[in-house]
Amino acid sequence: MRTLFVSYRVTDLERSLRFCTALGYGVLGRVEAGDGSRLVILKFPEETAASLELVHRPADGPVDVGSGVDHLAIQVEGMARTVEALAGAGLDPGPVLSPGGPAGPRTSWLTDPDGYRIELVEWPAGHPDGMTAADFS
């Protein structure tokens, strides 16, 4: 088994889509449901398959993120360049942090239009892509 993608319900699909495309996602596909609901499937250019689905169900009203979902983590190459590009696109990334110390990953946080938190992660040189068991040894 493997995880296919994360699916977020959004209040304003076009606003969320603008945010996600500024973040670097591209549209892989769209699905129109008969009840006015719409889905937009997204992926980053380097990905071969979907990684995020935006779900818009107008009849359900505004999204209340609540306390269930903590955040979405996105790996980036070149944190300084990424933060600068996102700020230039009108997004508001936070300061670059090194929560694991100088030899650990670098992170920056931002929040999407519905309040979902996004953690940007740049692994140190030589670290494999993603989080592995080696990170906990």
Short mmCIF file of the N, C-alpha and C atoms (twelve columns), coordinates in Angstrom:
data_MODEL
# 
_entry.id   MODEL 
# 
loop_
_atom_site.group_PDB 
_atom_site.id 
_atom_site.type_symbol 
_atom_site.label_atom_id 
_atom_site.label_alt_id 
_atom_site.label_comp_id 
_atom_site.label_asym_id 
_atom_site.label_seq_id 
_atom_site.Cartn_x 
_atom_site.Cartn_y 
_atom_site.Cartn_z 
_atom_site.pdbx_PDB_model_num 
ATOM 1   N N  . MET A 1   0.837   -1.187 0.000   1 
ATOM 2   C CA . MET A 1   0.000   0.000  0.000   1 
ATOM 3   C C  . MET A 1   0.877   1.244  0.000   1 
ATOM 4   N N  . ARG A 2   0.295   2.340  -0.455  1 
ATOM 5   C CA . ARG A 2   0.964   3.638  -0.379  1 
ATOM 6   C C  . ARG A 2   -0.084  4.735  -0.365  1 
ATOM 7   N N  . THR A 3   0.269   5.858  0.197   1 
ATOM 8   C CA . THR A 3   -0.631  7.007  0.220   1 
ATOM 9   C C  . THR A 3   -0.703  7.590  -1.190  1 
ATOM 10  N N  . LEU A 4   -1.907  7.876  -1.660  1 
ATOM 11  C CA . LEU A 4   -2.070  8.447  -3.002  1 
ATOM 12  C C  . LEU A 4   -1.995  9.967  -2.992  1 
ATOM 13  N N  . PHE A 5   -2.785  10.611 -2.131  1 
ATOM 14  C CA . PHE A 5   -2.780  12.068 -2.043  1 
ATOM 15  C C  . PHE A 5   -3.539  12.489 -0.808  1 
ATOM 16  N N  . VAL A 6   -3.421  13.755 -0.461  1 
ATOM 17  C CA . VAL A 6   -4.180  14.372 0.621   1 
ATOM 18  C C  . VAL A 6   -5.314  15.153 -0.026  1 
ATOM 19  N N  . SER A 7   -6.463  15.148 0.611   1 
ATOM 20  C CA . SER A 7   -7.619  15.859 0.088   1 
ATOM 21  C C  . SER A 7   -8.083  16.882 1.120   1 
ATOM 22  N N  . TYR A 8   -8.154  18.152 0.696   1 
ATOM 23  C CA . TYR A 8   -8.614  19.236 1.568   1 
ATOM 24  C C  . TYR A 8   -9.925  19.798 1.035   1 
ATOM 25  N N  . ARG A 9   -10.888 20.005 1.939   1 
ATOM 26  C CA . ARG A 9   -12.091 20.735 1.551   1 
ATOM 27  C C  . ARG A 9   -11.774 22.215 1.667   1 
ATOM 28  N N  . VAL A 10  -12.185 22.999 0.673   1 
ATOM 29  C CA . VAL A 10  -11.889 24.429 0.635   1 
ATOM 30  C C  . VAL A 10  -13.171 25.232 0.503   1 
ATOM 31  N N  . THR A 11  -13.142 26.457 1.024   1 
ATOM 32  C CA . THR A 11  -14.313 27.337 0.992   1 
ATOM 33  C C  . THR A 11  -14.496 27.985 -0.369  1 
ATOM 34  N N  . ASP A 12  -13.426 28.503 -0.936  1 
ATOM 35  C CA . ASP A 12  -13.460 29.219 -2.214  1 
ATOM 36  C C  . ASP A 12  -12.445 28.544 -3.136  1 
ATOM 37  N N  . LEU A 13  -12.926 27.741 -4.063  1 
ATOM 38  C CA . LEU A 13  -12.039 26.938 -4.894  1 
ATOM 39  C C  . LEU A 13  -11.062 27.786 -5.690  1 
ATOM 40  N N  . GLU A 14  -11.510 28.848 -6.303  1 
ATOM 41  C CA . GLU A 14  -10.612 29.674 -7.125  1 
ATOM 42  C C  . GLU A 14  -9.534  30.349 -6.281  1 
ATOM 43  N N  . ARG A 15  -9.908  30.832 -5.098  1 
ATOM 44  C CA . ARG A 15  -8.926  31.450 -4.195  1 
ATOM 45  C C  . ARG A 15  -7.882  30.420 -3.769  1 
ATOM 46  N N  . SER A 16  -8.325  29.229 -3.399  1 
ATOM 47  C CA . SER A 16  -7.399  28.171 -2.989  1 
ATOM 48  C C  . SER A 16  -6.535  27.711 -4.153  1 
ATOM 49  N N  . LEU A 17  -7.113  27.658 -5.336  1 
ATOM 50  C CA . LEU A 17  -6.346  27.259 -6.519  1 
ATOM 51  C C  . LEU A 17  -5.270  28.291 -6.845  1 
ATOM 52  N N  . ARG A 18  -5.582  29.578 -6.709  1 
ATOM 53  C CA . ARG A 18  -4.563  30.623 -6.910  1 
ATOM 54  C C  . ARG A 18  -3.420  30.456 -5.917  1 
ATOM 55  N N  . PHE A 19  -3.754  30.188 -4.658  1 
ATOM 56  C CA . PHE A 19  -2.741  29.975 -3.630  1 
ATOM 57  C C  . PHE A 19  -1.864  28.780 -4.002  1 
ATOM 58  N N  . CYS A 20  -2.483  27.662 -4.346  1 
ATOM 59  C CA . CYS A 20  -1.737  26.435 -4.645  1 
ATOM 60  C C  . CYS A 20  -0.869  26.577 -5.892  1 
ATOM 61  N N  . THR A 21  -1.360  27.267 -6.913  1 
ATOM 62  C CA . THR A 21  -0.533  27.439 -8.107  1 
ATOM 63  C C  . THR A 21  0.624   28.404 -7.815  1 
ATOM 64  N N  . ALA A 22  0.415   29.393 -6.950  1 
ATOM 65  C CA . ALA A 22  1.525   30.263 -6.540  1 
ATOM 66  C C  . ALA A 22  2.562   29.469 -5.754  1 
ATOM 67  N N  . LEU A 23  2.106   28.458 -5.034  1 
ATOM 68  C CA . LEU A 23  3.004   27.587 -4.283  1 
ATOM 69  C C  . LEU A 23  3.794   26.674 -5.220  1 
ATOM 70  N N  . GLY A 24  3.289   26.470 -6.430  1 
ATOM 71  C CA . GLY A 24  4.014   25.659 -7.405  1 
ATOM 72  C C  . GLY A 24  3.260   24.456 -7.925  1 
ATOM 73  N N  . TYR A 25  2.086   24.192 -7.383  1 
ATOM 74  C CA . TYR A 25  1.281   23.076 -7.873  1 
ATOM 75  C C  . TYR A 25  0.763   23.381 -9.280  1 
ATOM 76  N N  . GLY A 26  0.556   22.321 -10.047 1 
ATOM 77  C CA . GLY A 26  -0.103  22.416 -11.343 1 
ATOM 78  C C  . GLY A 26  -1.356  21.564 -11.315 1 
ATOM 79  N N  . VAL A 27  -2.325  21.915 -12.154 1 
ATOM 80  C CA . VAL A 27  -3.587  21.177 -12.211 1 
ATOM 81  C C  . VAL A 27  -3.389  19.919 -13.051 1 
ATOM 82  N N  . LEU A 28  -3.697  18.782 -12.459 1 
ATOM 83  C CA . LEU A 28  -3.633  17.498 -13.146 1 
ATOM 84  C C  . LEU A 28  -4.980  17.169 -13.776 1 
ATOM 85  N N  . GLY A 29  -6.062  17.535 -13.088 1 
ATOM 86  C CA . GLY A 29  -7.399  17.259 -13.607 1 
ATOM 87  C C  . GLY A 29  -8.468  17.896 -12.755 1 
ATOM 88  N N  . ARG A 30  -9.675  17.912 -13.304 1 
ATOM 89  C CA . ARG A 30  -10.840 18.485 -12.614 1 
ATOM 90  C C  . ARG A 30  -12.002 17.520 -12.722 1 
ATOM 91  N N  . VAL A 31  -12.857 17.515 -11.703 1 
ATOM 92  C CA . VAL A 31  -14.057 16.690 -11.704 1 
ATOM 93  C C  . VAL A 31  -15.216 17.579 -11.278 1 
ATOM 94  N N  . GLU A 32  -16.265 17.607 -12.092 1 
ATOM 95  C CA . GLU A 32  -17.478 18.352 -11.756 1 
ATOM 96  C C  . GLU A 32  -18.530 17.353 -11.287 1 
ATOM 97  N N  . ALA A 33  -19.051 17.532 -10.075 1 
ATOM 98  C CA . ALA A 33  -20.111 16.663 -9.564  1 
ATOM 99  C C  . ALA A 33  -21.461 17.292 -9.872  1 
ATOM 100 N N  . GLY A 34  -22.486 16.489 -9.957  1 
ATOM 101 C CA . GLY A 34  -23.814 16.983 -10.317 1 
ATOM 102 C C  . GLY A 34  -24.437 17.903 -9.295  1 
ATOM 103 N N  . ASP A 35  -23.973 17.893 -8.061  1 
ATOM 104 C CA . ASP A 35  -24.591 18.704 -7.006  1 
ATOM 105 C C  . ASP A 35  -23.903 20.055 -6.818  1 
ATOM 106 N N  . GLY A 36  -23.057 20.455 -7.773  1 
ATOM 107 C CA . GLY A 36  -22.337 21.718 -7.667  1 
ATOM 108 C C  . GLY A 36  -20.958 21.575 -7.025  1 
ATOM 109 N N  . SER A 37  -20.658 20.383 -6.531  1 
ATOM 110 C CA . SER A 37  -19.338 20.140 -5.948  1 
ATOM 111 C C  . SER A 37  -18.315 19.998 -7.065  1 
ATOM 112 N N  . ARG A 38  -17.090 20.426 -6.762  1 
ATOM 113 C CA . ARG A 38  -16.001 20.315 -7.734  1 
ATOM 114 C C  . ARG A 38  -14.734 19.843 -7.035  1 
ATOM 115 N N  . LEU A 39  -13.945 19.100 -7.768  1 
ATOM 116 C CA . LEU A 39  -12.653 18.631 -7.290  1 
ATOM 117 C C  . LEU A 39  -11.590 19.113 -8.257  1 
ATOM 118 N N  . VAL A 40  -10.452 19.520 -7.730  1 
ATOM 119 C CA . VAL A 40  -9.296  19.840 -8.569  1 
ATOM 120 C C  . VAL A 40  -8.132  19.022 -8.022  1 
ATOM 121 N N  . ILE A 41  -7.540  18.225 -8.909  1 
ATOM 122 C CA . ILE A 41  -6.438  17.352 -8.535  1 
ATOM 123 C C  . ILE A 41  -5.135  18.040 -8.944  1 
ATOM 124 N N  . LEU A 42  -4.183  18.118 -7.990  1 
ATOM 125 C CA . LEU A 42  -2.947  18.871 -8.194  1 
ATOM 126 C C  . LEU A 42  -1.713  17.994 -8.011  1 
ATOM 127 N N  . LYS A 43  -0.611  18.455 -8.601  1 
ATOM 128 C CA . LYS A 43  0.693   17.838 -8.382  1 
ATOM 129 C C  . LYS A 43  1.764   18.872 -8.674  1 
ATOM 130 N N  . PHE A 44  2.944   18.660 -8.104  1 
ATOM 131 C CA . PHE A 44  4.083   19.497 -8.443  1 
ATOM 132 C C  . PHE A 44  4.672   19.003 -9.762  1 
ATOM 133 N N  . PRO A 45  5.312   19.866 -10.536 1 
ATOM 134 C CA . PRO A 45  5.853   19.463 -11.838 1 
ATOM 135 C C  . PRO A 45  6.781   18.249 -11.775 1 
ATOM 136 N N  . GLU A 46  7.535   18.095 -10.683 1 
ATOM 137 C CA . GLU A 46  8.478   16.990 -10.565 1 
ATOM 138 C C  . GLU A 46  7.796   15.676 -10.202 1 
ATOM 139 N N  . GLU A 47  6.546   15.723 -9.773  1 
ATOM 140 C CA . GLU A 47  5.835   14.522 -9.353  1 
ATOM 141 C C  . GLU A 47  5.210   13.825 -10.551 1 
ATOM 142 N N  . THR A 48  5.117   12.515 -10.464 1 
ATOM 143 C CA . THR A 48  4.518   11.749 -11.559 1 
ATOM 144 C C  . THR A 48  3.023   11.532 -11.357 1 
ATOM 145 N N  . ALA A 49  2.532   11.745 -10.151 1 
ATOM 146 C CA . ALA A 49  1.123   11.488 -9.855  1 
ATOM 147 C C  . ALA A 49  0.582   12.574 -8.926  1 
ATOM 148 N N  . ALA A 50  -0.733  12.554 -8.742  1 
ATOM 149 C CA . ALA A 50  -1.409  13.521 -7.875  1 
ATOM 150 C C  . ALA A 50  -0.849  13.480 -6.462  1 
ATOM 151 N N  . SER A 51  -0.819  14.652 -5.805  1 
ATOM 152 C CA . SER A 51  -0.411  14.699 -4.400  1 
ATOM 153 C C  . SER A 51  -1.378  15.510 -3.533  1 
ATOM 154 N N  . LEU A 52  -2.263  16.300 -4.157  1 
ATOM 155 C CA . LEU A 52  -3.222  17.103 -3.396  1 
ATOM 156 C C  . LEU A 52  -4.518  17.227 -4.187  1 
ATOM 157 N N  . GLU A 53  -5.632  17.092 -3.479  1 
ATOM 158 C CA . GLU A 53  -6.947  17.268 -4.092  1 
ATOM 159 C C  . GLU A 53  -7.676  18.361 -3.320  1 
ATOM 160 N N  . LEU A 54  -8.179  19.351 -4.041  1 
ATOM 161 C CA . LEU A 54  -9.013  20.386 -3.440  1 
ATOM 162 C C  . LEU A 54  -10.465 20.005 -3.676  1 
ATOM 163 N N  . VAL A 55  -11.258 19.987 -2.617  1 
ATOM 164 C CA . VAL A 55  -12.666 19.599 -2.693  1 
ATOM 165 C C  . VAL A 55  -13.507 20.815 -2.336  1 
ATOM 166 N N  . HIS A 56  -14.386 21.202 -3.253  1 
ATOM 167 C CA . HIS A 56  -15.269 22.347 -3.006  1 
ATOM 168 C C  . HIS A 56  -16.709 21.855 -3.021  1 
ATOM 169 N N  . ARG A 57  -17.362 21.917 -1.860  1 
ATOM 170 C CA . ARG A 57  -18.771 21.556 -1.723  1 
ATOM 171 C C  . ARG A 57  -19.511 22.773 -1.184  1 
ATOM 172 N N  . PRO A 58  -20.012 23.633 -2.058  1 
ATOM 173 C CA . PRO A 58  -20.658 24.874 -1.600  1 
ATOM 174 C C  . PRO A 58  -21.789 24.643 -0.606  1 
ATOM 175 N N  . ALA A 59  -22.518 23.555 -0.757  1 
ATOM 176 C CA . ALA A 59  -23.655 23.299 0.129   1 
ATOM 177 C C  . ALA A 59  -23.220 23.056 1.573   1 
ATOM 178 N N  . ASP A 60  -21.964 22.693 1.775   1 
ATOM 179 C CA . ASP A 60  -21.468 22.425 3.126   1 
ATOM 180 C C  . ASP A 60  -21.051 23.688 3.868   1 
ATOM 181 N N  . GLY A 61  -21.031 24.835 3.184   1 
ATOM 182 C CA . GLY A 61  -20.662 26.092 3.831   1 
ATOM 183 C C  . GLY A 61  -19.165 26.247 3.977   1 
ATOM 184 N N  . PRO A 62  -18.732 27.267 4.723   1 
ATOM 185 C CA . PRO A 62  -17.303 27.547 4.881   1 
ATOM 186 C C  . PRO A 62  -16.580 26.423 5.621   1 
ATOM 187 N N  . VAL A 63  -15.312 26.289 5.331   1 
ATOM 188 C CA . VAL A 63  -14.468 25.295 5.988   1 
ATOM 189 C C  . VAL A 63  -14.149 25.757 7.401   1 
ATOM 190 N N  . ASP A 64  -14.210 24.832 8.346   1 
ATOM 191 C CA . ASP A 64  -13.734 25.058 9.705   1 
ATOM 192 C C  . ASP A 64  -12.616 24.053 9.914   1 
ATOM 193 N N  . VAL A 65  -11.366 24.506 9.830   1 
ATOM 194 C CA . VAL A 65  -10.226 23.600 9.915   1 
ATOM 195 C C  . VAL A 65  -10.211 22.871 11.253  1 
ATOM 196 N N  . GLY A 66  -10.616 23.530 12.315  1 
ATOM 197 C CA . GLY A 66  -10.679 22.877 13.621  1 
ATOM 198 C C  . GLY A 66  -9.315  22.444 14.114  1 
ATOM 199 N N  . SER A 67  -9.273  21.370 14.867  1 
ATOM 200 C CA . SER A 67  -8.013  20.927 15.466  1 
ATOM 201 C C  . SER A 67  -7.583  19.543 14.988  1 
ATOM 202 N N  . GLY A 68  -8.222  19.018 13.942  1 
ATOM 203 C CA . GLY A 68  -7.906  17.664 13.495  1 
ATOM 204 C C  . GLY A 68  -6.699  17.565 12.592  1 
ATOM 205 N N  . VAL A 69  -6.622  18.383 11.580  1 
ATOM 206 C CA . VAL A 69  -5.489  18.349 10.643  1 
ATOM 207 C C  . VAL A 69  -4.426  19.289 11.178  1 
ATOM 208 N N  . ASP A 70  -3.197  18.790 11.291  1 
ATOM 209 C CA . ASP A 70  -2.155  19.676 11.802  1 
ATOM 210 C C  . ASP A 70  -1.489  20.437 10.664  1 
ATOM 211 N N  . HIS A 71  -0.899  19.741 9.693   1 
ATOM 212 C CA . HIS A 71  -0.256  20.464 8.600   1 
ATOM 213 C C  . HIS A 71  0.082   19.525 7.443   1 
ATOM 214 N N  . LEU A 72  0.413   20.122 6.321   1 
ATOM 215 C CA . LEU A 72  0.910   19.443 5.140   1 
ATOM 216 C C  . LEU A 72  2.381   19.798 5.025   1 
ATOM 217 N N  . ALA A 73  3.256   18.802 4.846   1 
ATOM 218 C CA . ALA A 73  4.689   19.054 4.691   1 
ATOM 219 C C  . ALA A 73  5.061   18.922 3.220   1 
ATOM 220 N N  . ILE A 74  5.815   19.895 2.718   1 
ATOM 221 C CA . ILE A 74  6.236   19.920 1.321   1 
ATOM 222 C C  . ILE A 74  7.750   20.081 1.275   1 
ATOM 223 N N  . GLN A 75  8.406   19.161 0.576   1 
ATOM 224 C CA . GLN A 75  9.857   19.240 0.417   1 
ATOM 225 C C  . GLN A 75  10.200  20.265 -0.646  1 
ATOM 226 N N  . VAL A 76  11.184  21.105 -0.358  1 
ATOM 227 C CA . VAL A 76  11.648  22.113 -1.321  1 
ATOM 228 C C  . VAL A 76  13.148  21.960 -1.537  1 
ATOM 229 N N  . GLU A 77  13.599  22.417 -2.672  1 
ATOM 230 C CA . GLU A 77  15.030  22.476 -2.978  1 
ATOM 231 C C  . GLU A 77  15.391  23.956 -2.958  1 
ATOM 232 N N  . GLY A 78  16.275  24.363 -2.071  1 
ATOM 233 C CA . GLY A 78  16.669  25.768 -1.995  1 
ATOM 234 C C  . GLY A 78  15.662  26.603 -1.230  1 
ATOM 235 N N  . MET A 79  15.701  26.533 0.087   1 
ATOM 236 C CA . MET A 79  14.718  27.231 0.923   1 
ATOM 237 C C  . MET A 79  14.712  28.735 0.681   1 
ATOM 238 N N  . ALA A 80  15.874  29.370 0.661   1 
ATOM 239 C CA . ALA A 80  15.919  30.831 0.492   1 
ATOM 240 C C  . ALA A 80  15.254  31.239 -0.818  1 
ATOM 241 N N  . ARG A 81  15.566  30.537 -1.887  1 
ATOM 242 C CA . ARG A 81  14.985  30.821 -3.204  1 
ATOM 243 C C  . ARG A 81  13.468  30.604 -3.190  1 
ATOM 244 N N  . THR A 82  13.029  29.525 -2.521  1 
ATOM 245 C CA . THR A 82  11.601  29.215 -2.446  1 
ATOM 246 C C  . THR A 82  10.843  30.280 -1.667  1 
ATOM 247 N N  . VAL A 83  11.361  30.654 -0.507  1 
ATOM 248 C CA . VAL A 83  10.704  31.666 0.329   1 
ATOM 249 C C  . VAL A 83  10.624  32.996 -0.413  1 
ATOM 250 N N  . GLU A 84  11.686  33.354 -1.098  1 
ATOM 251 C CA . GLU A 84  11.685  34.599 -1.865  1 
ATOM 252 C C  . GLU A 84  10.642  34.556 -2.987  1 
ATOM 253 N N  . ALA A 85  10.568  33.440 -3.702  1 
ATOM 254 C CA . ALA A 85  9.595   33.309 -4.791  1 
ATOM 255 C C  . ALA A 85  8.162   33.343 -4.267  1 
ATOM 256 N N  . LEU A 86  7.909   32.686 -3.145  1 
ATOM 257 C CA . LEU A 86  6.560   32.680 -2.579  1 
ATOM 258 C C  . LEU A 86  6.161   34.074 -2.105  1 
ATOM 259 N N  . ALA A 87  7.079   34.774 -1.468  1 
ATOM 260 C CA . ALA A 87  6.792   36.148 -1.030  1 
ATOM 261 C C  . ALA A 87  6.516   37.025 -2.249  1 
ATOM 262 N N  . GLY A 88  7.271   36.830 -3.324  1 
ATOM 263 C CA . GLY A 88  7.055   37.593 -4.555  1 
ATOM 264 C C  . GLY A 88  5.718   37.288 -5.207  1 
ATOM 265 N N  . ALA A 89  5.179   36.091 -4.941  1 
ATOM 266 C CA . ALA A 89  3.875   35.697 -5.489  1 
ATOM 267 C C  . ALA A 89  2.728   36.135 -4.581  1 
ATOM 268 N N  . GLY A 90  3.048   36.865 -3.502  1 
ATOM 269 C CA . GLY A 90  2.007   37.378 -2.620  1 
ATOM 270 C C  . GLY A 90  1.656   36.454 -1.465  1 
ATOM 271 N N  . LEU A 91  2.390   35.357 -1.300  1 
ATOM 272 C CA . LEU A 91  2.154   34.483 -0.156  1 
ATOM 273 C C  . LEU A 91  2.991   34.999 1.003   1 
ATOM 274 N N  . ASP A 92  2.777   34.464 2.190   1 
ATOM 275 C CA . ASP A 92  3.428   35.010 3.374   1 
ATOM 276 C C  . ASP A 92  4.183   33.923 4.139   1 
ATOM 277 N N  . PRO A 93  5.297   33.396 3.563   1 
ATOM 278 C CA . PRO A 93  6.051   32.385 4.297   1 
ATOM 279 C C  . PRO A 93  6.712   32.984 5.530   1 
ATOM 280 N N  . GLY A 94  6.796   32.177 6.575   1 
ATOM 281 C CA . GLY A 94  7.419   32.627 7.811   1 
ATOM 282 C C  . GLY A 94  8.934   32.570 7.721   1 
ATOM 283 N N  . PRO A 95  9.603   32.904 8.818   1 
ATOM 284 C CA . PRO A 95  11.071  32.881 8.822   1 
ATOM 285 C C  . PRO A 95  11.589  31.466 8.622   1 
ATOM 286 N N  . VAL A 96  12.792  31.366 8.104   1 
ATOM 287 C CA . VAL A 96  13.440  30.071 7.936   1 
ATOM 288 C C  . VAL A 96  14.026  29.655 9.287   1 
ATOM 289 N N  . LEU A 97  13.674  28.444 9.707   1 
ATOM 290 C CA . LEU A 97  14.102  27.920 11.001  1 
ATOM 291 C C  . LEU A 97  14.941  26.662 10.800  1 
ATOM 292 N N  . SER A 98  15.713  26.311 11.801  1 
ATOM 293 C CA . SER A 98  16.491  25.066 11.805  1 
ATOM 294 C C  . SER A 98  16.136  24.299 13.080  1 
ATOM 295 N N  . PRO A 99  14.950  23.651 13.106  1 
ATOM 296 C CA . PRO A 99  14.487  23.025 14.343  1 
ATOM 297 C C  . PRO A 99  15.361  21.872 14.829  1 
ATOM 298 N N  . GLY A 100 16.142  21.240 13.938  1 
ATOM 299 C CA . GLY A 100 17.019  20.144 14.343  1 
ATOM 300 C C  . GLY A 100 18.447  20.583 14.556  1 
ATOM 301 N N  . GLY A 101 18.682  21.881 14.631  1 
ATOM 302 C CA . GLY A 101 20.035  22.392 14.762  1 
ATOM 303 C C  . GLY A 101 20.653  22.626 13.393  1 
ATOM 304 N N  . PRO A 102 21.879  23.108 13.344  1 
ATOM 305 C CA . PRO A 102 22.498  23.501 12.078  1 
ATOM 306 C C  . PRO A 102 22.687  22.348 11.089  1 
ATOM 307 N N  . ALA A 103 22.744  21.104 11.569  1 
ATOM 308 C CA . ALA A 103 22.922  19.960 10.663  1 
ATOM 309 C C  . ALA A 103 21.594  19.347 10.247  1 
ATOM 310 N N  . GLY A 104 20.491  19.891 10.746  1 
ATOM 311 C CA . GLY A 104 19.173  19.321 10.460  1 
ATOM 312 C C  . GLY A 104 18.474  20.024 9.317   1 
ATOM 313 N N  . PRO A 105 17.203  19.697 9.130   1 
ATOM 314 C CA . PRO A 105 16.440  20.334 8.057   1 
ATOM 315 C C  . PRO A 105 16.166  21.801 8.345   1 
ATOM 316 N N  . ARG A 106 15.915  22.546 7.281   1 
ATOM 317 C CA . ARG A 106 15.478  23.945 7.398   1 
ATOM 318 C C  . ARG A 106 13.996  23.957 7.077   1 
ATOM 319 N N  . THR A 107 13.231  24.767 7.799   1 
ATOM 320 C CA . THR A 107 11.787  24.814 7.600   1 
ATOM 321 C C  . THR A 107 11.287  26.253 7.539   1 
ATOM 322 N N  . SER A 108 10.133  26.405 6.926   1 
ATOM 323 C CA . SER A 108 9.398   27.664 6.927   1 
ATOM 324 C C  . SER A 108 7.925   27.286 6.879   1 
ATOM 325 N N  . TRP A 109 7.087   28.092 7.496   1 
ATOM 326 C CA . TRP A 109 5.657   27.792 7.577   1 
ATOM 327 C C  . TRP A 109 4.843   28.872 6.874   1 
ATOM 328 N N  . LEU A 110 3.730   28.465 6.281   1 
ATOM 329 C CA . LEU A 110 2.746   29.407 5.776   1 
ATOM 330 C C  . LEU A 110 1.366   28.811 5.949   1 
ATOM 331 N N  . THR A 111 0.353   29.599 5.762   1 
ATOM 332 C CA . THR A 111 -1.027  29.184 5.966   1 
ATOM 333 C C  . THR A 111 -1.824  29.480 4.710   1 
ATOM 334 N N  . ASP A 112 -2.650  28.512 4.285   1 
ATOM 335 C CA . ASP A 112 -3.445  28.713 3.077   1 
ATOM 336 C C  . ASP A 112 -4.701  29.528 3.402   1 
ATOM 337 N N  . PRO A 113 -5.494  29.890 2.390   1 
ATOM 338 C CA . PRO A 113 -6.642  30.768 2.631   1 
ATOM 339 C C  . PRO A 113 -7.697  30.226 3.600   1 
ATOM 340 N N  . ASP A 114 -7.788  28.899 3.767   1 
ATOM 341 C CA . ASP A 114 -8.760  28.334 4.701   1 
ATOM 342 C C  . ASP A 114 -8.179  28.088 6.086   1 
ATOM 343 N N  . GLY A 115 -6.887  28.345 6.265   1 
ATOM 344 C CA . GLY A 115 -6.270  28.160 7.563   1 
ATOM 345 C C  . GLY A 115 -5.453  26.889 7.704   1 
ATOM 346 N N  . TYR A 116 -5.306  26.107 6.632   1 
ATOM 347 C CA . TYR A 116 -4.452  24.922 6.695   1 
ATOM 348 C C  . TYR A 116 -2.992  25.372 6.763   1 
ATOM 349 N N  . ARG A 117 -2.231  24.762 7.679   1 
ATOM 350 C CA . ARG A 117 -0.818  25.104 7.825   1 
ATOM 351 C C  . ARG A 117 0.017   24.251 6.886   1 
ATOM 352 N N  . ILE A 118 1.048   24.842 6.306   1 
ATOM 353 C CA . ILE A 118 1.942   24.159 5.379   1 
ATOM 354 C C  . ILE A 118 3.367   24.354 5.870   1 
ATOM 355 N N  . GLU A 119 4.081   23.242 6.015   1 
ATOM 356 C CA . GLU A 119 5.481   23.283 6.415   1 
ATOM 357 C C  . GLU A 119 6.337   23.016 5.180   1 
ATOM 358 N N  . LEU A 120 7.201   23.952 4.857   1 
ATOM 359 C CA . LEU A 120 8.176   23.762 3.789   1 
ATOM 360 C C  . LEU A 120 9.428   23.184 4.430   1 
ATOM 361 N N  . VAL A 121 9.998   22.141 3.836   1 
ATOM 362 C CA . VAL A 121 11.162  21.464 4.413   1 
ATOM 363 C C  . VAL A 121 12.255  21.343 3.370   1 
ATOM 364 N N  . GLU A 122 13.456  21.786 3.729   1 
ATOM 365 C CA . GLU A 122 14.644  21.562 2.909   1 
ATOM 366 C C  . GLU A 122 15.564  20.649 3.704   1 
ATOM 367 N N  . TRP A 123 15.835  19.447 3.174   1 
ATOM 368 C CA . TRP A 123 16.721  18.506 3.847   1 
ATOM 369 C C  . TRP A 123 18.158  18.951 3.675   1 
ATOM 370 N N  . PRO A 124 19.019  18.625 4.638   1 
ATOM 371 C CA . PRO A 124 20.440  18.957 4.490   1 
ATOM 372 C C  . PRO A 124 21.066  18.144 3.350   1 
ATOM 373 N N  . ALA A 125 22.168  18.621 2.827   1 
ATOM 374 C CA . ALA A 125 22.868  17.929 1.745   1 
ATOM 375 C C  . ALA A 125 23.146  16.487 2.147   1 
ATOM 376 N N  . GLY A 126 22.897  15.566 1.230   1 
ATOM 377 C CA . GLY A 126 23.145  14.152 1.472   1 
ATOM 378 C C  . GLY A 126 22.001  13.404 2.122   1 
ATOM 379 N N  . HIS A 127 20.977  14.122 2.597   1 
ATOM 380 C CA . HIS A 127 19.819  13.464 3.211   1 
ATOM 381 C C  . HIS A 127 18.936  12.894 2.108   1 
ATOM 382 N N  . PRO A 128 18.418  11.671 2.294   1 
ATOM 383 C CA . PRO A 128 17.503  11.143 1.270   1 
ATOM 384 C C  . PRO A 128 16.214  11.959 1.221   1 
ATOM 385 N N  . ASP A 129 15.538  11.933 0.080   1 
ATOM 386 C CA . ASP A 129 14.247  12.607 -0.035  1 
ATOM 387 C C  . ASP A 129 13.271  11.988 0.959   1 
ATOM 388 N N  . GLY A 130 12.518  12.823 1.619   1 
ATOM 389 C CA . GLY A 130 11.510  12.353 2.554   1 
ATOM 390 C C  . GLY A 130 12.082  11.982 3.908   1 
ATOM 391 N N  . MET A 131 11.180  11.609 4.800   1 
ATOM 392 C CA . MET A 131 11.554  11.213 6.155   1 
ATOM 393 C C  . MET A 131 11.660  9.696  6.169   1 
ATOM 394 N N  . THR A 132 12.750  9.177  6.723   1 
ATOM 395 C CA . THR A 132 12.965  7.730  6.762   1 
ATOM 396 C C  . THR A 132 13.245  7.279  8.193   1 
ATOM 397 N N  . ALA A 133 13.354  5.973  8.383   1 
ATOM 398 C CA . ALA A 133 13.650  5.422  9.707   1 
ATOM 399 C C  . ALA A 133 14.972  5.959  10.231  1 
ATOM 400 N N  . ALA A 134 15.903  6.288  9.337   1 
ATOM 401 C CA . ALA A 134 17.203  6.818  9.759   1 
ATOM 402 C C  . ALA A 134 17.064  8.133  10.529  1 
ATOM 403 N N  . ASP A 135 15.981  8.870  10.292  1 
ATOM 404 C CA . ASP A 135 15.765  10.120 11.009  1 
ATOM 405 C C  . ASP A 135 15.431  9.908  12.478  1 
ATOM 406 N N  . PHE A 136 15.161  8.656  12.863  1 
ATOM 407 C CA . PHE A 136 14.745  8.378  14.236  1 
ATOM 408 C C  . PHE A 136 15.716  7.462  14.965  1 
ATOM 409 N N  . SER A 137 16.872  7.212  14.369  1 
ATOM 410 C CA . SER A 137 17.835  6.293  15.009  1 
ATOM 411 C C  . SER A 137 18.748  7.026  15.969  1 
# 
